[in-house]
Short mmCIF file of C-alpha atoms and ligand atoms in Angstrom, two decimals:
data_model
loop_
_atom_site.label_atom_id
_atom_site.label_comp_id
_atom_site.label_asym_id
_atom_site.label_seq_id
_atom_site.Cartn_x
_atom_site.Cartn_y
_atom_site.Cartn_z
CA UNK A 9 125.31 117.65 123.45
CA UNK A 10 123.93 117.44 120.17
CA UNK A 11 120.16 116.44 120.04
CA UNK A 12 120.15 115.22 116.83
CA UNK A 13 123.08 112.68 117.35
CA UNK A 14 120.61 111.67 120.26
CA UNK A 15 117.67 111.03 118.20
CA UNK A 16 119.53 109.48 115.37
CA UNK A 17 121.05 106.76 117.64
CA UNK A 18 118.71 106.35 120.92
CA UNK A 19 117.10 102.19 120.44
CA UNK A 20 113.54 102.67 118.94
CA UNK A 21 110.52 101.12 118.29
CA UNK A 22 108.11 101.94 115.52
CA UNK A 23 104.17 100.72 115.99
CA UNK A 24 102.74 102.53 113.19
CA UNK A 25 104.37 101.99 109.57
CA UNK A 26 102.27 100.49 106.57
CA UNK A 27 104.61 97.99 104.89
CA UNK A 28 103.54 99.50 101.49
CA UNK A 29 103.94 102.86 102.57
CA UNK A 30 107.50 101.96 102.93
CA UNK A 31 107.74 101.65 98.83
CA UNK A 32 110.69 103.08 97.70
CA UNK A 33 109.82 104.56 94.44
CA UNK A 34 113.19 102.86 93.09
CA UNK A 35 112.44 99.27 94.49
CA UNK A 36 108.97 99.71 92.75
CA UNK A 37 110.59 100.62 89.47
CA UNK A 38 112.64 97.52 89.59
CA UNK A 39 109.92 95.10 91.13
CA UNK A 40 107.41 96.54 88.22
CA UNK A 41 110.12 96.16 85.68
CA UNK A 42 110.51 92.12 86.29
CA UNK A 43 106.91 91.71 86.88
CA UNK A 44 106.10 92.97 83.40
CA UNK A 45 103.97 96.29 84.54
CA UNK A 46 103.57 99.82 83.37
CA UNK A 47 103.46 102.35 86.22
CA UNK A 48 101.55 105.70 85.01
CA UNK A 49 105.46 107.48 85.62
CA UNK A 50 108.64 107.34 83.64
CA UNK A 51 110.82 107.79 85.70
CA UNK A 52 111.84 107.98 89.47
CA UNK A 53 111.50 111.84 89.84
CA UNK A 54 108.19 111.65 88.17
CA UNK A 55 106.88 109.65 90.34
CA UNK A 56 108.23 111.37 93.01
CA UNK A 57 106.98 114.80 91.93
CA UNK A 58 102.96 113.21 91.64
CA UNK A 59 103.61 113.05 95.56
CA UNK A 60 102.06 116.11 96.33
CA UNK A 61 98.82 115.42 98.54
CA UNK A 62 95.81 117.51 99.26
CA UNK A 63 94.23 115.42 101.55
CA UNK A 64 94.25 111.26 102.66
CA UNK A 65 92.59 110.06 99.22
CA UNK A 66 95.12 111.98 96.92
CA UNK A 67 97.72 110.36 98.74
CA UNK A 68 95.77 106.69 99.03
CA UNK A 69 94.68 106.74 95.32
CA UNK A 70 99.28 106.80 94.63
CA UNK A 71 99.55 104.09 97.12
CA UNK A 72 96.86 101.81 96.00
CA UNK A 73 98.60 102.37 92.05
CA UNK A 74 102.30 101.42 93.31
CA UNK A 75 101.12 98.75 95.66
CA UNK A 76 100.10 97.22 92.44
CA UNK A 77 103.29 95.87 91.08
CA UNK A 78 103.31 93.58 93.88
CA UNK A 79 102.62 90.20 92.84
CA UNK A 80 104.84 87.73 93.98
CA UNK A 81 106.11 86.42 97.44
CA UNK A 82 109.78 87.31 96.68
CA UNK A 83 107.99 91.42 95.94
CA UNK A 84 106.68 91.15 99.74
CA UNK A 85 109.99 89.50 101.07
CA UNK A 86 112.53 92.76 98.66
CA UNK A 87 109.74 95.37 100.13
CA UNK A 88 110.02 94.39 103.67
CA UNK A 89 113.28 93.62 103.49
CA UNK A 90 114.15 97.11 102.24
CA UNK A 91 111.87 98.86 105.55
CA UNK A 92 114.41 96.42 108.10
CA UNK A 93 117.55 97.91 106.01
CA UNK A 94 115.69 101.43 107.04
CA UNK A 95 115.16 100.13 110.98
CA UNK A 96 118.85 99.47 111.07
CA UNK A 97 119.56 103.29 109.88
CA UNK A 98 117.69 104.32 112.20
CA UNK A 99 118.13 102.48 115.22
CA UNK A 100 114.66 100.87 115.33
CA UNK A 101 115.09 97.68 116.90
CA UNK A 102 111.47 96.88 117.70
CA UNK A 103 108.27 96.92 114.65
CA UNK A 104 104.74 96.66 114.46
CA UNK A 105 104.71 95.94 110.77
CA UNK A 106 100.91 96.77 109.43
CA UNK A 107 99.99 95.19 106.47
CA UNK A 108 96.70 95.79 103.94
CA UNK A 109 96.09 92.07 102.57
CA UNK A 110 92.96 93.18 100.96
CA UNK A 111 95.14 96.06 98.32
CA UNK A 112 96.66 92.67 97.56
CA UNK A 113 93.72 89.88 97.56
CA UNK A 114 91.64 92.33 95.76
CA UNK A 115 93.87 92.60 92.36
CA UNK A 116 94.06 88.59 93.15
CA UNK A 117 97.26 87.94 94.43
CA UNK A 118 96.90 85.67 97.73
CA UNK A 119 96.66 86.27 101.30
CA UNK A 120 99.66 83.25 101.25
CA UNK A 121 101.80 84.66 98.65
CA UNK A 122 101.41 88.22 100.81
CA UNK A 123 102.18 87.03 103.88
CA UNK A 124 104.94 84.23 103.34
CA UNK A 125 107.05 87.24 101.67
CA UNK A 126 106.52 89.29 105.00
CA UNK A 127 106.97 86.16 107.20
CA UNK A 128 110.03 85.32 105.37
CA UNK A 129 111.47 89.27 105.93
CA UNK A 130 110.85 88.92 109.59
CA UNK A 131 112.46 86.20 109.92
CA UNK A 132 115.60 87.30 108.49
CA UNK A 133 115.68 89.92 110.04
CA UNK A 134 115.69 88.40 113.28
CA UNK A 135 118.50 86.48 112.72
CA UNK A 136 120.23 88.56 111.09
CA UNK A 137 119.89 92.15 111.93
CA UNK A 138 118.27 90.65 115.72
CA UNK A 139 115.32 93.44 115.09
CA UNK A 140 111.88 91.59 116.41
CA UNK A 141 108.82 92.96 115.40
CA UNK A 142 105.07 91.75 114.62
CA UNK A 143 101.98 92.07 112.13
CA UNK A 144 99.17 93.84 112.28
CA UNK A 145 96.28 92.89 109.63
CA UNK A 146 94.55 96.15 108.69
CA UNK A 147 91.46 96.10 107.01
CA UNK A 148 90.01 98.66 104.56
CA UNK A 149 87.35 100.74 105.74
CA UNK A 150 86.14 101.64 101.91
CA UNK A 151 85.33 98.68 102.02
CA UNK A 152 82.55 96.14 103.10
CA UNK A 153 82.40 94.93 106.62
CA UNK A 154 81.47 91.23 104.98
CA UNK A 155 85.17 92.03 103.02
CA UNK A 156 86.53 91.98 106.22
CA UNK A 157 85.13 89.04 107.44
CA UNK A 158 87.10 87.18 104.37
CA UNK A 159 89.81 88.64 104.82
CA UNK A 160 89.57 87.75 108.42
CA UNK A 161 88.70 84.07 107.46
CA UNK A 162 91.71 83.69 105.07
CA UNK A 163 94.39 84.46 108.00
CA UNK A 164 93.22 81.89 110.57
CA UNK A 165 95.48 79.40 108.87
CA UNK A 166 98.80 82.10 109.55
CA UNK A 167 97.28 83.27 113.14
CA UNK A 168 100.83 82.42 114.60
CA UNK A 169 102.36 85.10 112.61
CA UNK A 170 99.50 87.87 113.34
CA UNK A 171 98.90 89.91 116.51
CA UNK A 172 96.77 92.37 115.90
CA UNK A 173 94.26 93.81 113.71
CA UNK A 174 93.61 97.41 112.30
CA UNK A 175 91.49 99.38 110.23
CA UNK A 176 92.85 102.20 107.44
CA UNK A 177 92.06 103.79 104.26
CA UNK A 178 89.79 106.17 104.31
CA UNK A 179 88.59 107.27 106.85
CA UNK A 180 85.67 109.76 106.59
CA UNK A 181 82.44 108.13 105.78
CA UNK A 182 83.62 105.02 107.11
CA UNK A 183 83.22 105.03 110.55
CA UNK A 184 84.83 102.42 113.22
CA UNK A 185 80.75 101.31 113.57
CA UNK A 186 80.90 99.70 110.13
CA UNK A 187 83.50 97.42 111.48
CA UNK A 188 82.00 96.65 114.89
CA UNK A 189 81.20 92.99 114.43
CA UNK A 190 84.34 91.47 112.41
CA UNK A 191 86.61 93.12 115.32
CA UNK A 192 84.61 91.49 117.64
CA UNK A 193 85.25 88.19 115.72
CA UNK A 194 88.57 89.15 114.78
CA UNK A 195 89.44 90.05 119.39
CA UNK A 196 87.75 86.38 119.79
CA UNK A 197 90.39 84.79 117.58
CA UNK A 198 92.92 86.79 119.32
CA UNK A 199 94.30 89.89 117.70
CA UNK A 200 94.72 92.74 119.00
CA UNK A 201 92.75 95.82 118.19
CA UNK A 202 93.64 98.89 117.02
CA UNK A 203 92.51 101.73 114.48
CA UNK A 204 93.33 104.67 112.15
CA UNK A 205 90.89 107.06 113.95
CA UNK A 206 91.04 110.66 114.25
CA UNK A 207 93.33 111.16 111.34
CA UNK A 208 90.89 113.34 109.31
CA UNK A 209 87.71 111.88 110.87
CA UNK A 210 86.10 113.57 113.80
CA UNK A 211 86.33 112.99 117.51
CA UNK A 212 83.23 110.97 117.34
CA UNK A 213 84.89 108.19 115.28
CA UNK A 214 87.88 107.94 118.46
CA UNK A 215 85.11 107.50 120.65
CA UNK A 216 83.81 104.46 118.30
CA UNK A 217 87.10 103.15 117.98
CA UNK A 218 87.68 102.94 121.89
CA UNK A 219 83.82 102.12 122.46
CA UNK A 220 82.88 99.98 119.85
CA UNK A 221 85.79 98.67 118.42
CA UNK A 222 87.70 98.01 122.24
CA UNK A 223 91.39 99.40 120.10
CA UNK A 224 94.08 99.32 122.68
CA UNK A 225 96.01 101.86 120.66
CA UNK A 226 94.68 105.15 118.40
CA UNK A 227 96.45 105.48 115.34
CA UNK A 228 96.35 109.15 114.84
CA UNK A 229 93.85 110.69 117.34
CA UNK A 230 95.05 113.90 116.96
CA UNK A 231 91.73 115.15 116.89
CA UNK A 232 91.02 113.91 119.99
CA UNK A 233 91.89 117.50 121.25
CA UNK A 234 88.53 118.53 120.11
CA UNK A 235 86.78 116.81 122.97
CA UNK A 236 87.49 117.26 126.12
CA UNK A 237 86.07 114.21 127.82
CA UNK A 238 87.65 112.39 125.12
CA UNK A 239 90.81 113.47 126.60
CA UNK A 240 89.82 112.47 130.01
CA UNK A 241 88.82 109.30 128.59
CA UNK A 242 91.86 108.52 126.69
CA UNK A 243 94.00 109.20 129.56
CA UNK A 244 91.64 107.39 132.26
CA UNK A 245 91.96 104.17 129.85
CA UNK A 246 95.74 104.58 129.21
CA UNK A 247 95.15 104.20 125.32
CA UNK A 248 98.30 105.38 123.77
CA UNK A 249 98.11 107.44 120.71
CA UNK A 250 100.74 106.54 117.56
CA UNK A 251 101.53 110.27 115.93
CA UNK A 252 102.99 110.65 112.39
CA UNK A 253 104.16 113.90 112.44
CA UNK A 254 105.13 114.12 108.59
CA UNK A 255 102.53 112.42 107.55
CA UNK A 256 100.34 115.03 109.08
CA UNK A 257 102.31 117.74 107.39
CA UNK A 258 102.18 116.11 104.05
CA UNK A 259 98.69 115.30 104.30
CA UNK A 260 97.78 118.41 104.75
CA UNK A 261 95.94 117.67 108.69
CA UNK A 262 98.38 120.55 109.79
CA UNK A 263 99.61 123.13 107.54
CA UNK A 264 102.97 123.92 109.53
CA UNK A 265 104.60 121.55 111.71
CA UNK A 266 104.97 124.12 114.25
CA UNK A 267 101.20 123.69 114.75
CA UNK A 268 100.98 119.82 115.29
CA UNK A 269 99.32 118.62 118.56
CA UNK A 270 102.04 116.23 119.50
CA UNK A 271 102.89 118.06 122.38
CA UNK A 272 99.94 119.47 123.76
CA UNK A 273 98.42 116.20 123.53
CA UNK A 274 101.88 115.19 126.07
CA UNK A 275 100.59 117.73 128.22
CA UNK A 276 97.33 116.73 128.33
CA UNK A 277 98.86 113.36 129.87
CA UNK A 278 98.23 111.08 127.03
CA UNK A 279 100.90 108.77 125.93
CA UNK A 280 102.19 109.56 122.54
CA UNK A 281 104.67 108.04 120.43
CA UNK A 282 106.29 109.09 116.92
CA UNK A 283 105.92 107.24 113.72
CA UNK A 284 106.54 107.18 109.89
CA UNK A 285 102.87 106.16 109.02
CA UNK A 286 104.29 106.16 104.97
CA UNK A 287 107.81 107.13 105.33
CA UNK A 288 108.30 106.70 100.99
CA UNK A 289 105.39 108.79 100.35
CA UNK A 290 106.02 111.82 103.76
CA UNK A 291 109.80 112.24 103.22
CA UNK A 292 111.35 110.65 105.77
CA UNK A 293 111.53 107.40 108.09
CA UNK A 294 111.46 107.53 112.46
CA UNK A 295 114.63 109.24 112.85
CA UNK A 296 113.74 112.26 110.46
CA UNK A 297 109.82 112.75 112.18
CA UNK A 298 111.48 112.98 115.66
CA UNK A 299 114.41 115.24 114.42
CA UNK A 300 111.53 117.66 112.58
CA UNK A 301 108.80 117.77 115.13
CA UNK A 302 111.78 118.19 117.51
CA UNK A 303 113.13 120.96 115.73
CA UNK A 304 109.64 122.34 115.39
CA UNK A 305 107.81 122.23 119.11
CA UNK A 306 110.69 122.72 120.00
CA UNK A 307 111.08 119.49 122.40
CA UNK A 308 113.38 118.36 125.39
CA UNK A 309 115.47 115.85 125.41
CA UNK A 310 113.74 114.58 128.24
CA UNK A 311 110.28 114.43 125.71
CA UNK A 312 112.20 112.55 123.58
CA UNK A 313 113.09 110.31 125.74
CA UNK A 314 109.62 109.91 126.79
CA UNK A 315 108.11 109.35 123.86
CA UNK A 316 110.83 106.90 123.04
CA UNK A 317 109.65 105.49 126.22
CA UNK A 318 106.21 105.11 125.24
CA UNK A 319 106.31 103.05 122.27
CA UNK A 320 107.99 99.97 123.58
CA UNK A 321 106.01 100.05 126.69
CA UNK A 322 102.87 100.67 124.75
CA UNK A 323 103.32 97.78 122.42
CA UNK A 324 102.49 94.34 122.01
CA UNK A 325 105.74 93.15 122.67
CA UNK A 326 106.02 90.61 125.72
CA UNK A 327 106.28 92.01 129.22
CA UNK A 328 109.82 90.70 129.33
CA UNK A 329 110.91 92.42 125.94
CA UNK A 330 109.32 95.63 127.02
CA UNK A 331 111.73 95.32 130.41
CA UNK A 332 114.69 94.58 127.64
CA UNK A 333 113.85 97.33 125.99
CA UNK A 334 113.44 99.42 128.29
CA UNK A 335 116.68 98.69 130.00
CA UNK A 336 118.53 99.05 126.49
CA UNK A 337 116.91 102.80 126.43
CA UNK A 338 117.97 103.51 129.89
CA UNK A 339 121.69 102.24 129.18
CA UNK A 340 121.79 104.53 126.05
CA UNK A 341 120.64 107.12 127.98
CA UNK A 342 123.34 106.96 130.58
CA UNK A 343 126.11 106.36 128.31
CA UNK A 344 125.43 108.65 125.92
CA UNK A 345 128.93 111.22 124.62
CA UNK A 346 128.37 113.82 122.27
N1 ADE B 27 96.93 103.60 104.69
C1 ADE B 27 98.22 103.91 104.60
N2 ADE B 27 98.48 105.05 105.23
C2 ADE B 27 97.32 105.48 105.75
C3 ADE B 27 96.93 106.61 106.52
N3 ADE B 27 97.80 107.54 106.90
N4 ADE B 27 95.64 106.73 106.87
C4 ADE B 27 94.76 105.81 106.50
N5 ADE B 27 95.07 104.75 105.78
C5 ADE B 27 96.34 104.56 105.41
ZN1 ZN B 28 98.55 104.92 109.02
#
């Protein structure tokens, strides 16, 4: 049986993909090119070559630049458009779409141009391509808390089409503390919580996040590992962890892929699932993180199918679509030929 054919095709779900990490450098050309805006590149493989990261802020710094062509609702609609072309390549039929209003709101386009273009995406792609997924509003951590508050004001009138909320950016320096009062706010208008933490930040900042903050999902958390009782913790809450295996590697967290935690954070009994994180910026989408860190730690089909497993039932999908899901996997499973 080939494992690859496996990973390529088994139904998915992705709960940890920044819509503007999802970018293609080409798209951005074209959207910068009608909106009248010079990127710092010129050309395609330019731009491409400047993605060479040393850390999270090298790699933010190119983001923040190319998420600055968009400026109109028809740029959000093309850019999320383009990531559901990518779910139906790779067999994601389930998203938790995060989304950075403030990159946007900031350079003074609005929260309603931002998220009509998303809404609009989703919706097609529904109906079209019958993928579901949802939003999660992720606020900046370089920024202020009373930022987030704003930003948290100007969604209430698009709650319907928002489930969760989430912190990024960077990360060190910022801890989930800053943020402790607009998640309360943000859990009493009810979203969801969940946070970057333990991407380059210290186990101290997971224990915030699960603390303070109340996330029912780490993003990252591989350094979790460092603690112990964190471990115990994590697992005793059944907090799932959403892994990025390439963009680990291409942030520079692990310097070989044959060294990332994924799995002994499996064995440790937490419940892990694989993700893109930035899949324009880390060279590749779902499909090519699993088919890496499988090739890499060298995993089972059996841990794939676990950690296939893992993200529907550890997302915010309805207890009926998780059984769907599930049930979809299972047949896929069974039926699968070489
Ligand atoms: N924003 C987009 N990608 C991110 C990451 N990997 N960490 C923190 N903030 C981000
Ligand atoms: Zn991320």
């Amino acid at each position: 049986m080939s494992i690859e054919k496996f990973i390529r095709e088994i139904p998915k779900a992705e709960l940890h993909l920044h819509i503007e990490g999802s970018f293609q450098p080409e798209l951005m050309f074209d959207i910068a090119k009608r909106n009248h805006i010079e990127i710092p590149y010129k050309s395609v493989e330019e731009l491409k070559k400047a993605y060479k990261f040393g850390c999270l802020q090298d790699f933010l710094d190119i983001y923040y630049t190319g998420a600055g062509v968009l400026l109109k609702e028809e740029d959000f609609y093309d850019l999320t458009m383009a990531y559901f072309e990518a779910c139906r390549e790779n067999n994601i039929i389930f998203a938790e779409i995060m989304f950075d209003p403030q990159t946007h709101t900031q350079r003074g386009v609005s929260f309603d141009t931002v998220i009509r273009g998303i809404q609009e995406a989703r919706e097609e792609a529904k109906e079209k391509y019958g993928i579901d997924s949802l939003l999660i509003m992720s606020y900046l951590r370089h920024l202020s808390e009373e930022e987030a508050f704003k930003t948290l004001e100007q969604s209430l009138p698009y709650k319907e089409w928002i489930t969760s909320v989430g912190l990024d950016s960077s990360e060190r320096g910022n801890p989930p503390s800053k943020f402790r009062k607009v998640f309360e706010a943000s859990v009493k208008e009810g979203y969801r919580p969940v946070a970057h933490a333990g991407e380059e930040g210290d186990a101290d900042y997971i224990w915030e996040a699960i603390d303070l903050l109340g996330v029912h999902r780490i993003d990252h958390g591989n350094r979790s590992l460092q603690d112990e009782n964190l471990v115990k913790e994590i697992v005793k809450r059944d907090l799932a962890l959403t892994v990025c295996p390439l963009s680990n590697l291409e942030l520079r967290n692990v310097d070989v892929l044959t060294s990332h935690p994924l799995k002994k954070l499996m064995d440790k009994g937490i419940k892990v699932t694989v993700n893109s994180d930035d899949p324009a910026y880390f060279g590749g989408h779902l499909n090519e993180n699993f088919l890496q860190i499988r090739k890499a730690l060298d995993l089972t089909k059996e841990d794939i199918v676990e950690l296939v497993k893992n993200s529907f039932q550890y997302s915010f999908a309805s207890e009926e679509q998780k059984s769907g899901y599930l049930k979809r996997v299972d047949a896929f499973v069974a039926d699968f030929q070489d």
